[in-house]
Amino acid sequence: MEKIAIVGGGIIGLTLASYLDPKKFELTLFDDGAGQATKASAGIISPWLSKRRNQRWYHLAKDGAAFFPKLIQDFQLDETIYQQCGTLLLQPAETLSELASLAEKRRLTAPEIGTIQLLDAETVAKKIPS
């Protein structure tokens, strides 16, 4: 039996462990056990507005976000585990315009990004009263 070590018990590590056949592989998962959310992969939830220059990271994160619906279907999870609800990005108006253009461009290859809207201050205040 082939042995596989998975480093990290975040979303990627646990997903990989769940898809590997334990009859074919002896799996060992290593994690620090700090009891916190994933450190490295949290960005895959909404990576599309990242302006990182590392295109490999962006494609990995984009593909990870696109993978969520398959993961939910494969493990027969209900809507409480994941629901696309949007991203609010608070920035000065000139920055938002640039990011909206980036989002529209990226939506061509990542339809998972969903609807893109620029909200005025009054609308944002209604959505986030604090």
mmCIF file of N, CA and C in Angstrom:
data_model
loop_
_atom_site.group_PDB
_atom_site.id
_atom_site.type_symbol
_atom_site.label_atom_id
_atom_site.label_comp_id
_atom_site.label_asym_id
_atom_site.label_seq_id
_atom_site.Cartn_x
_atom_site.Cartn_y
_atom_site.Cartn_z
ATOM 1 N N MET A 1 0.853 -1.181 0.000
ATOM 2 C CA MET A 1 0.000 0.000 0.000
ATOM 3 C C MET A 1 0.895 1.240 0.000
ATOM 4 N N GLU A 2 0.595 2.163 -0.889
ATOM 5 C CA GLU A 2 1.377 3.389 -0.979
ATOM 6 C C GLU A 2 1.019 4.322 0.170
ATOM 7 N N LYS A 3 2.057 4.970 0.730
ATOM 8 C CA LYS A 3 1.852 5.897 1.836
ATOM 9 C C LYS A 3 1.840 7.325 1.294
ATOM 10 N N ILE A 4 0.890 8.127 1.792
ATOM 11 C CA ILE A 4 0.790 9.536 1.400
ATOM 12 C C ILE A 4 0.697 10.376 2.662
ATOM 13 N N ALA A 5 1.538 11.411 2.729
ATOM 14 C CA ALA A 5 1.483 12.374 3.823
ATOM 15 C C ALA A 5 0.886 13.664 3.277
ATOM 16 N N ILE A 6 -0.099 14.191 3.962
ATOM 17 C CA ILE A 6 -0.726 15.459 3.590
ATOM 18 C C ILE A 6 -0.385 16.459 4.683
ATOM 19 N N VAL A 7 0.232 17.553 4.291
ATOM 20 C CA VAL A 7 0.634 18.572 5.255
ATOM 21 C C VAL A 7 -0.413 19.684 5.233
ATOM 22 N N GLY A 8 -1.134 19.826 6.331
ATOM 23 C CA GLY A 8 -2.152 20.866 6.463
ATOM 24 C C GLY A 8 -3.559 20.295 6.445
ATOM 25 N N GLY A 9 -4.309 20.606 7.484
ATOM 26 C CA GLY A 9 -5.683 20.139 7.601
ATOM 27 C C GLY A 9 -6.697 21.199 7.236
ATOM 28 N N GLY A 10 -6.308 22.112 6.359
ATOM 29 C CA GLY A 10 -7.240 23.125 5.874
ATOM 30 C C GLY A 10 -8.114 22.558 4.773
ATOM 31 N N ILE A 11 -8.767 23.432 4.048
ATOM 32 C CA ILE A 11 -9.717 23.002 3.027
ATOM 33 C C ILE A 11 -9.061 22.127 1.956
ATOM 34 N N ILE A 12 -7.856 22.463 1.538
ATOM 35 C CA ILE A 12 -7.202 21.680 0.492
ATOM 36 C C ILE A 12 -6.757 20.324 1.031
ATOM 37 N N GLY A 13 -6.112 20.309 2.194
ATOM 38 C CA GLY A 13 -5.650 19.049 2.761
ATOM 39 C C GLY A 13 -6.776 18.082 3.053
ATOM 40 N N LEU A 14 -7.854 18.578 3.668
ATOM 41 C CA LEU A 14 -8.974 17.696 3.990
ATOM 42 C C LEU A 14 -9.732 17.241 2.746
ATOM 43 N N THR A 15 -9.816 18.112 1.757
ATOM 44 C CA THR A 15 -10.465 17.713 0.509
ATOM 45 C C THR A 15 -9.667 16.611 -0.166
ATOM 46 N N LEU A 16 -8.362 16.794 -0.258
ATOM 47 C CA LEU A 16 -7.511 15.769 -0.852
ATOM 48 C C LEU A 16 -7.652 14.453 -0.100
ATOM 49 N N ALA A 17 -7.593 14.502 1.214
ATOM 50 C CA ALA A 17 -7.732 13.289 2.018
ATOM 51 C C ALA A 17 -9.072 12.604 1.779
ATOM 52 N N SER A 18 -10.118 13.385 1.581
ATOM 53 C CA SER A 18 -11.454 12.826 1.369
ATOM 54 C C SER A 18 -11.613 12.165 0.007
ATOM 55 N N TYR A 19 -10.879 12.642 -0.987
ATOM 56 C CA TYR A 19 -10.998 12.084 -2.329
ATOM 57 C C TYR A 19 -10.087 10.877 -2.556
ATOM 58 N N LEU A 20 -9.061 10.702 -1.744
ATOM 59 C CA LEU A 20 -8.163 9.563 -1.923
ATOM 60 C C LEU A 20 -8.780 8.300 -1.341
ATOM 61 N N ASP A 21 -8.590 7.202 -2.018
ATOM 62 C CA ASP A 21 -9.164 5.914 -1.617
ATOM 63 C C ASP A 21 -8.324 5.308 -0.488
ATOM 64 N N PRO A 22 -8.881 5.195 0.725
ATOM 65 C CA PRO A 22 -8.100 4.639 1.833
ATOM 66 C C PRO A 22 -7.778 3.157 1.670
ATOM 67 N N LYS A 23 -8.420 2.484 0.714
ATOM 68 C CA LYS A 23 -8.090 1.082 0.441
ATOM 69 C C LYS A 23 -6.818 0.973 -0.395
ATOM 70 N N LYS A 24 -6.494 2.063 -1.105
ATOM 71 C CA LYS A 24 -5.303 2.068 -1.952
ATOM 72 C C LYS A 24 -4.130 2.799 -1.302
ATOM 73 N N PHE A 25 -4.434 3.734 -0.388
ATOM 74 C CA PHE A 25 -3.394 4.581 0.184
ATOM 75 C C PHE A 25 -3.484 4.597 1.697
ATOM 76 N N GLU A 26 -2.328 4.586 2.332
ATOM 77 C CA GLU A 26 -2.253 4.809 3.770
ATOM 78 C C GLU A 26 -2.003 6.302 3.958
ATOM 79 N N LEU A 27 -2.990 7.004 4.495
ATOM 80 C CA LEU A 27 -2.934 8.459 4.601
ATOM 81 C C LEU A 27 -2.534 8.903 6.006
ATOM 82 N N THR A 28 -1.660 9.899 6.062
ATOM 83 C CA THR A 28 -1.326 10.559 7.319
ATOM 84 C C THR A 28 -1.484 12.056 7.089
ATOM 85 N N LEU A 29 -2.270 12.703 7.941
ATOM 86 C CA LEU A 29 -2.508 14.137 7.836
ATOM 87 C C LEU A 29 -1.767 14.837 8.966
ATOM 88 N N PHE A 30 -0.941 15.815 8.614
ATOM 89 C CA PHE A 30 -0.195 16.594 9.596
ATOM 90 C C PHE A 30 -0.771 18.005 9.652
ATOM 91 N N ASP A 31 -1.064 18.483 10.864
ATOM 92 C CA ASP A 31 -1.555 19.842 11.043
ATOM 93 C C ASP A 31 -1.076 20.329 12.404
ATOM 94 N N ASP A 32 -1.069 21.640 12.608
ATOM 95 C CA ASP A 32 -0.536 22.154 13.869
ATOM 96 C C ASP A 32 -1.530 22.085 15.016
ATOM 97 N N GLY A 33 -2.785 21.803 14.747
ATOM 98 C CA GLY A 33 -3.766 21.622 15.810
ATOM 99 C C GLY A 33 -4.098 22.866 16.610
ATOM 100 N N ALA A 34 -3.896 24.029 16.017
ATOM 101 C CA ALA A 34 -4.165 25.275 16.745
ATOM 102 C C ALA A 34 -5.654 25.591 16.849
ATOM 103 N N GLY A 35 -6.502 24.845 16.147
ATOM 104 C CA GLY A 35 -7.937 25.078 16.229
ATOM 105 C C GLY A 35 -8.390 26.364 15.584
ATOM 106 N N GLN A 36 -7.822 26.688 14.447
ATOM 107 C CA GLN A 36 -8.201 27.917 13.745
ATOM 108 C C GLN A 36 -8.505 27.605 12.294
ATOM 109 N N ALA A 37 -9.095 28.568 11.630
ATOM 110 C CA ALA A 37 -9.400 28.406 10.215
ATOM 111 C C ALA A 37 -8.111 28.308 9.417
ATOM 112 N N THR A 38 -8.250 27.795 8.226
ATOM 113 C CA THR A 38 -7.105 27.629 7.347
ATOM 114 C C THR A 38 -6.346 28.946 7.162
ATOM 115 N N LYS A 39 -5.033 28.875 7.168
ATOM 116 C CA LYS A 39 -4.216 30.068 6.984
ATOM 117 C C LYS A 39 -3.934 30.318 5.506
ATOM 118 N N ALA A 40 -3.501 29.297 4.812
ATOM 119 C CA ALA A 40 -2.981 29.478 3.459
ATOM 120 C C ALA A 40 -4.057 29.587 2.390
ATOM 121 N N SER A 41 -5.201 28.969 2.587
ATOM 122 C CA SER A 41 -6.161 28.857 1.495
ATOM 123 C C SER A 41 -7.426 29.670 1.675
ATOM 124 N N ALA A 42 -7.504 30.480 2.685
ATOM 125 C CA ALA A 42 -8.719 31.246 2.925
ATOM 126 C C ALA A 42 -9.098 32.112 1.724
ATOM 127 N N GLY A 43 -8.129 32.531 0.944
ATOM 128 C CA GLY A 43 -8.391 33.380 -0.216
ATOM 129 C C GLY A 43 -9.131 32.703 -1.344
ATOM 130 N N ILE A 44 -9.232 31.374 -1.327
ATOM 131 C CA ILE A 44 -9.936 30.739 -2.440
ATOM 132 C C ILE A 44 -11.434 31.001 -2.393
ATOM 133 N N ILE A 45 -11.931 31.490 -1.301
ATOM 134 C CA ILE A 45 -13.356 31.769 -1.198
ATOM 135 C C ILE A 45 -13.747 32.917 -2.126
ATOM 136 N N SER A 46 -12.914 33.915 -2.267
ATOM 137 C CA SER A 46 -13.196 35.063 -3.130
ATOM 138 C C SER A 46 -11.880 35.660 -3.640
ATOM 139 N N PRO A 47 -11.231 34.994 -4.590
ATOM 140 C CA PRO A 47 -9.898 35.431 -5.019
ATOM 141 C C PRO A 47 -9.880 36.457 -6.141
ATOM 142 N N TRP A 48 -11.017 36.758 -6.735
ATOM 143 C CA TRP A 48 -11.041 37.430 -8.027
ATOM 144 C C TRP A 48 -10.564 38.873 -8.017
ATOM 145 N N LEU A 49 -10.611 39.526 -6.890
ATOM 146 C CA LEU A 49 -10.186 40.927 -6.853
ATOM 147 C C LEU A 49 -8.759 41.095 -6.343
ATOM 148 N N SER A 50 -8.089 39.990 -6.127
ATOM 149 C CA SER A 50 -6.701 40.063 -5.693
ATOM 150 C C SER A 50 -5.844 40.651 -6.811
ATOM 151 N N LYS A 51 -4.935 41.502 -6.423
ATOM 152 C CA LYS A 51 -4.028 42.101 -7.405
ATOM 153 C C LYS A 51 -2.611 41.550 -7.248
ATOM 154 N N ARG A 52 -2.499 40.367 -6.669
ATOM 155 C CA ARG A 52 -1.193 39.723 -6.559
ATOM 156 C C ARG A 52 -0.612 39.527 -7.945
ATOM 157 N N ARG A 53 0.662 39.642 -8.033
ATOM 158 C CA ARG A 53 1.325 39.450 -9.331
ATOM 159 C C ARG A 53 1.530 37.971 -9.641
ATOM 160 N N ASN A 54 1.423 37.135 -8.648
ATOM 161 C CA ASN A 54 1.661 35.711 -8.820
ATOM 162 C C ASN A 54 0.452 35.069 -9.517
ATOM 163 N N GLN A 55 0.550 34.901 -10.815
ATOM 164 C CA GLN A 55 -0.560 34.358 -11.605
ATOM 165 C C GLN A 55 -0.834 32.889 -11.276
ATOM 166 N N ARG A 56 0.192 32.156 -10.879
ATOM 167 C CA ARG A 56 -0.034 30.756 -10.484
ATOM 168 C C ARG A 56 -0.950 30.709 -9.270
ATOM 169 N N TRP A 57 -0.700 31.597 -8.283
ATOM 170 C CA TRP A 57 -1.566 31.643 -7.111
ATOM 171 C C TRP A 57 -2.996 31.978 -7.533
ATOM 172 N N TYR A 58 -3.147 32.988 -8.379
ATOM 173 C CA TYR A 58 -4.494 33.395 -8.783
ATOM 174 C C TYR A 58 -5.235 32.237 -9.446
ATOM 175 N N HIS A 59 -4.597 31.529 -10.353
ATOM 176 C CA HIS A 59 -5.273 30.432 -11.049
ATOM 177 C C HIS A 59 -5.613 29.295 -10.088
ATOM 178 N N LEU A 60 -4.724 29.009 -9.145
ATOM 179 C CA LEU A 60 -5.020 27.996 -8.135
ATOM 180 C C LEU A 60 -6.231 28.413 -7.300
ATOM 181 N N ALA A 61 -6.244 29.658 -6.846
ATOM 182 C CA ALA A 61 -7.344 30.151 -6.018
ATOM 183 C C ALA A 61 -8.648 30.213 -6.808
ATOM 184 N N LYS A 62 -8.589 30.685 -8.050
ATOM 185 C CA LYS A 62 -9.775 30.764 -8.912
ATOM 186 C C LYS A 62 -10.355 29.371 -9.142
ATOM 187 N N ASP A 63 -9.493 28.413 -9.450
ATOM 188 C CA ASP A 63 -9.961 27.045 -9.684
ATOM 189 C C ASP A 63 -10.507 26.427 -8.402
ATOM 190 N N GLY A 64 -9.924 26.789 -7.266
ATOM 191 C CA GLY A 64 -10.440 26.310 -5.985
ATOM 192 C C GLY A 64 -11.843 26.817 -5.712
ATOM 193 N N ALA A 65 -12.075 28.089 -5.996
ATOM 194 C CA ALA A 65 -13.415 28.657 -5.806
ATOM 195 C C ALA A 65 -14.424 27.992 -6.747
ATOM 196 N N ALA A 66 -13.997 27.704 -7.964
ATOM 197 C CA ALA A 66 -14.887 27.041 -8.932
ATOM 198 C C ALA A 66 -15.186 25.600 -8.516
ATOM 199 N N PHE A 67 -14.299 25.016 -7.729
ATOM 200 C CA PHE A 67 -14.444 23.617 -7.306
ATOM 201 C C PHE A 67 -15.496 23.419 -6.212
ATOM 202 N N PHE A 68 -15.808 24.459 -5.448
ATOM 203 C CA PHE A 68 -16.720 24.321 -4.316
ATOM 204 C C PHE A 68 -18.048 23.650 -4.672
ATOM 205 N N PRO A 69 -18.753 24.044 -5.753
ATOM 206 C CA PRO A 69 -20.020 23.363 -6.058
ATOM 207 C C PRO A 69 -19.860 21.860 -6.286
ATOM 208 N N LYS A 70 -18.766 21.433 -6.919
ATOM 209 C CA LYS A 70 -18.520 19.995 -7.119
ATOM 210 C C LYS A 70 -18.285 19.307 -5.780
ATOM 211 N N LEU A 71 -17.514 19.943 -4.922
ATOM 212 C CA LEU A 71 -17.244 19.389 -3.601
ATOM 213 C C LEU A 71 -18.552 19.188 -2.831
ATOM 214 N N ILE A 72 -19.416 20.167 -2.870
ATOM 215 C CA ILE A 72 -20.706 20.088 -2.176
ATOM 216 C C ILE A 72 -21.549 18.946 -2.741
ATOM 217 N N GLN A 73 -21.559 18.821 -4.061
ATOM 218 C CA GLN A 73 -22.325 17.758 -4.707
ATOM 219 C C GLN A 73 -21.736 16.383 -4.386
ATOM 220 N N ASP A 74 -20.422 16.230 -4.511
ATOM 221 C CA ASP A 74 -19.780 14.939 -4.286
ATOM 222 C C ASP A 74 -20.000 14.421 -2.874
ATOM 223 N N PHE A 75 -20.018 15.316 -1.885
ATOM 224 C CA PHE A 75 -20.189 14.894 -0.498
ATOM 225 C C PHE A 75 -21.614 15.098 0.005
ATOM 226 N N GLN A 76 -22.510 15.429 -0.905
ATOM 227 C CA GLN A 76 -23.929 15.593 -0.603
ATOM 228 C C GLN A 76 -24.148 16.501 0.613
ATOM 229 N N LEU A 77 -23.519 17.656 0.561
ATOM 230 C CA LEU A 77 -23.639 18.637 1.630
ATOM 231 C C LEU A 77 -24.804 19.578 1.335
ATOM 232 N N ASP A 78 -25.401 20.127 2.361
ATOM 233 C CA ASP A 78 -26.521 21.032 2.116
ATOM 234 C C ASP A 78 -26.032 22.484 2.048
ATOM 235 N N GLU A 79 -26.964 23.388 1.852
ATOM 236 C CA GLU A 79 -26.609 24.795 1.631
ATOM 237 C C GLU A 79 -26.033 25.482 2.867
ATOM 238 N N THR A 80 -26.094 24.834 4.025
ATOM 239 C CA THR A 80 -25.507 25.460 5.215
ATOM 240 C C THR A 80 -23.978 25.422 5.190
ATOM 241 N N ILE A 81 -23.396 24.559 4.366
ATOM 242 C CA ILE A 81 -21.944 24.437 4.328
ATOM 243 C C ILE A 81 -21.299 25.507 3.443
ATOM 244 N N TYR A 82 -22.000 25.933 2.422
ATOM 245 C CA TYR A 82 -21.449 26.944 1.515
ATOM 246 C C TYR A 82 -22.585 27.604 0.760
ATOM 247 N N GLN A 83 -22.552 28.905 0.729
ATOM 248 C CA GLN A 83 -23.537 29.648 -0.044
ATOM 249 C C GLN A 83 -22.836 30.867 -0.621
ATOM 250 N N GLN A 84 -22.984 31.058 -1.908
ATOM 251 C CA GLN A 84 -22.381 32.235 -2.516
ATOM 252 C C GLN A 84 -23.209 33.438 -2.104
ATOM 253 N N CYS A 85 -22.575 34.335 -1.364
ATOM 254 C CA CYS A 85 -23.324 35.465 -0.822
ATOM 255 C C CYS A 85 -22.716 36.811 -1.191
ATOM 256 N N GLY A 86 -21.564 36.807 -1.828
ATOM 257 C CA GLY A 86 -20.994 38.056 -2.285
ATOM 258 C C GLY A 86 -19.815 38.527 -1.466
ATOM 259 N N THR A 87 -19.177 39.537 -1.978
ATOM 260 C CA THR A 87 -18.028 40.147 -1.332
ATOM 261 C C THR A 87 -18.242 41.646 -1.328
ATOM 262 N N LEU A 88 -18.099 42.246 -0.187
ATOM 263 C CA LEU A 88 -18.138 43.705 -0.104
ATOM 264 C C LEU A 88 -16.702 44.184 0.039
ATOM 265 N N LEU A 89 -16.293 45.052 -0.834
ATOM 266 C CA LEU A 89 -14.949 45.597 -0.812
ATOM 267 C C LEU A 89 -15.069 47.101 -0.626
ATOM 268 N N LEU A 90 -14.596 47.597 0.493
ATOM 269 C CA LEU A 90 -14.694 49.016 0.808
ATOM 270 C C LEU A 90 -13.393 49.709 0.416
ATOM 271 N N GLN A 91 -13.480 50.588 -0.572
ATOM 272 C CA GLN A 91 -12.316 51.274 -1.117
ATOM 273 C C GLN A 91 -12.739 52.673 -1.564
ATOM 274 N N PRO A 92 -11.792 53.575 -1.753
ATOM 275 C CA PRO A 92 -12.126 54.880 -2.348
ATOM 276 C C PRO A 92 -12.694 54.677 -3.764
ATOM 277 N N ALA A 93 -13.523 55.610 -4.204
ATOM 278 C CA ALA A 93 -14.217 55.476 -5.494
ATOM 279 C C ALA A 93 -13.276 55.208 -6.658
ATOM 280 N N GLU A 94 -12.134 55.874 -6.716
ATOM 281 C CA GLU A 94 -11.217 55.686 -7.848
ATOM 282 C C GLU A 94 -10.640 54.268 -7.862
ATOM 283 N N THR A 95 -10.424 53.686 -6.703
ATOM 284 C CA THR A 95 -9.919 52.313 -6.613
ATOM 285 C C THR A 95 -11.007 51.329 -7.008
ATOM 286 N N LEU A 96 -12.235 51.588 -6.584
ATOM 287 C CA LEU A 96 -13.346 50.683 -6.902
ATOM 288 C C LEU A 96 -13.587 50.577 -8.400
ATOM 289 N N SER A 97 -13.475 51.671 -9.093
ATOM 290 C CA SER A 97 -13.671 51.662 -10.537
ATOM 291 C C SER A 97 -12.652 50.739 -11.210
ATOM 292 N N GLU A 98 -11.414 50.845 -10.781
ATOM 293 C CA GLU A 98 -10.350 49.993 -11.323
ATOM 294 C C GLU A 98 -10.611 48.519 -10.990
ATOM 295 N N LEU A 99 -11.032 48.240 -9.744
ATOM 296 C CA LEU A 99 -11.314 46.864 -9.341
ATOM 297 C C LEU A 99 -12.541 46.303 -10.062
ATOM 298 N N ALA A 100 -13.536 47.139 -10.332
ATOM 299 C CA ALA A 100 -14.710 46.683 -11.083
ATOM 300 C C ALA A 100 -14.298 46.267 -12.493
ATOM 301 N N SER A 101 -13.407 47.002 -13.098
ATOM 302 C CA SER A 101 -12.899 46.628 -14.427
ATOM 303 C C SER A 101 -12.149 45.307 -14.371
ATOM 304 N N LEU A 102 -11.324 45.145 -13.345
ATOM 305 C CA LEU A 102 -10.600 43.891 -13.171
ATOM 306 C C LEU A 102 -11.580 42.728 -12.993
ATOM 307 N N ALA A 103 -12.609 42.939 -12.178
ATOM 308 C CA ALA A 103 -13.603 41.897 -11.932
ATOM 309 C C ALA A 103 -14.337 41.515 -13.217
ATOM 310 N N GLU A 104 -14.733 42.498 -14.009
ATOM 311 C CA GLU A 104 -15.426 42.208 -15.274
ATOM 312 C C GLU A 104 -14.521 41.412 -16.216
ATOM 313 N N LYS A 105 -13.256 41.768 -16.255
ATOM 314 C CA LYS A 105 -12.296 41.040 -17.096
ATOM 315 C C LYS A 105 -12.144 39.601 -16.611
ATOM 316 N N ARG A 106 -12.012 39.424 -15.306
ATOM 317 C CA ARG A 106 -11.815 38.081 -14.752
ATOM 318 C C ARG A 106 -13.070 37.226 -14.827
ATOM 319 N N ARG A 107 -14.220 37.857 -14.850
ATOM 320 C CA ARG A 107 -15.467 37.088 -14.933
ATOM 321 C C ARG A 107 -15.570 36.331 -16.255
ATOM 322 N N LEU A 108 -14.855 36.779 -17.276
ATOM 323 C CA LEU A 108 -14.863 36.085 -18.567
ATOM 324 C C LEU A 108 -14.347 34.656 -18.437
ATOM 325 N N THR A 109 -13.382 34.430 -17.560
ATOM 326 C CA THR A 109 -12.847 33.082 -17.356
ATOM 327 C C THR A 109 -13.244 32.491 -16.005
ATOM 328 N N ALA A 110 -14.005 33.247 -15.223
ATOM 329 C CA ALA A 110 -14.435 32.779 -13.901
ATOM 330 C C ALA A 110 -15.869 33.214 -13.658
ATOM 331 N N PRO A 111 -16.837 32.563 -14.302
ATOM 332 C CA PRO A 111 -18.230 32.976 -14.119
ATOM 333 C C PRO A 111 -18.709 32.851 -12.674
ATOM 334 N N GLU A 112 -17.980 32.094 -11.850
ATOM 335 C CA GLU A 112 -18.343 31.942 -10.436
ATOM 336 C C GLU A 112 -18.312 33.265 -9.693
ATOM 337 N N ILE A 113 -17.661 34.249 -10.263
ATOM 338 C CA ILE A 113 -17.571 35.562 -9.607
ATOM 339 C C ILE A 113 -18.969 36.158 -9.396
ATOM 340 N N GLY A 114 -19.900 35.806 -10.247
ATOM 341 C CA GLY A 114 -21.270 36.281 -10.070
ATOM 342 C C GLY A 114 -21.475 37.703 -10.558
ATOM 343 N N THR A 115 -22.491 38.345 -10.022
ATOM 344 C CA THR A 115 -22.865 39.698 -10.401
ATOM 345 C C THR A 115 -21.915 40.716 -9.769
ATOM 346 N N ILE A 116 -21.556 41.711 -10.540
ATOM 347 C CA ILE A 116 -20.666 42.765 -10.044
ATOM 348 C C ILE A 116 -21.465 44.057 -9.964
ATOM 349 N N GLN A 117 -21.457 44.670 -8.800
ATOM 350 C CA GLN A 117 -22.178 45.923 -8.603
ATOM 351 C C GLN A 117 -21.301 46.901 -7.843
ATOM 352 N N LEU A 118 -21.323 48.145 -8.264
ATOM 353 C CA LEU A 118 -20.712 49.212 -7.483
ATOM 354 C C LEU A 118 -21.826 49.845 -6.663
ATOM 355 N N LEU A 119 -21.651 49.891 -5.363
ATOM 356 C CA LEU A 119 -22.682 50.419 -4.477
ATOM 357 C C LEU A 119 -22.300 51.800 -3.979
ATOM 358 N N ASP A 120 -23.295 52.661 -3.852
ATOM 359 C CA ASP A 120 -23.024 53.985 -3.285
ATOM 360 C C ASP A 120 -22.983 53.873 -1.758
ATOM 361 N N ALA A 121 -22.515 54.926 -1.123
ATOM 362 C CA ALA A 121 -22.326 54.921 0.341
ATOM 363 C C ALA A 121 -23.623 54.627 1.096
ATOM 364 N N GLU A 122 -24.741 55.147 0.604
ATOM 365 C CA GLU A 122 -26.026 54.938 1.277
ATOM 366 C C GLU A 122 -26.414 53.455 1.253
ATOM 367 N N THR A 123 -26.232 52.793 0.124
ATOM 368 C CA THR A 123 -26.555 51.372 0.009
ATOM 369 C C THR A 123 -25.659 50.545 0.918
ATOM 370 N N VAL A 124 -24.378 50.875 0.940
ATOM 371 C CA VAL A 124 -23.445 50.150 1.817
ATOM 372 C C VAL A 124 -23.860 50.337 3.285
ATOM 373 N N ALA A 125 -24.224 51.540 3.663
ATOM 374 C CA ALA A 125 -24.653 51.805 5.037
ATOM 375 C C ALA A 125 -25.879 50.978 5.415
ATOM 376 N N LYS A 126 -26.772 50.744 4.458
ATOM 377 C CA LYS A 126 -27.952 49.911 4.726
ATOM 378 C C LYS A 126 -27.554 48.448 4.906
ATOM 379 N N LYS A 127 -26.570 47.988 4.133
ATOM 380 C CA LYS A 127 -26.126 46.597 4.232
ATOM 381 C C LYS A 127 -25.268 46.350 5.454
ATOM 382 N N ILE A 128 -24.501 47.366 5.859
ATOM 383 C CA ILE A 128 -23.633 47.271 7.029
ATOM 384 C C ILE A 128 -23.937 48.477 7.919
ATOM 385 N N PRO A 129 -24.963 48.393 8.737
ATOM 386 C CA PRO A 129 -25.373 49.543 9.531
ATOM 387 C C PRO A 129 -24.317 50.053 10.515
ATOM 388 N N SER A 130 -23.428 49.190 10.947
ATOM 389 C CA SER A 130 -22.422 49.624 11.943
ATOM 390 C C SER A 130 -21.420 50.556 11.288
#
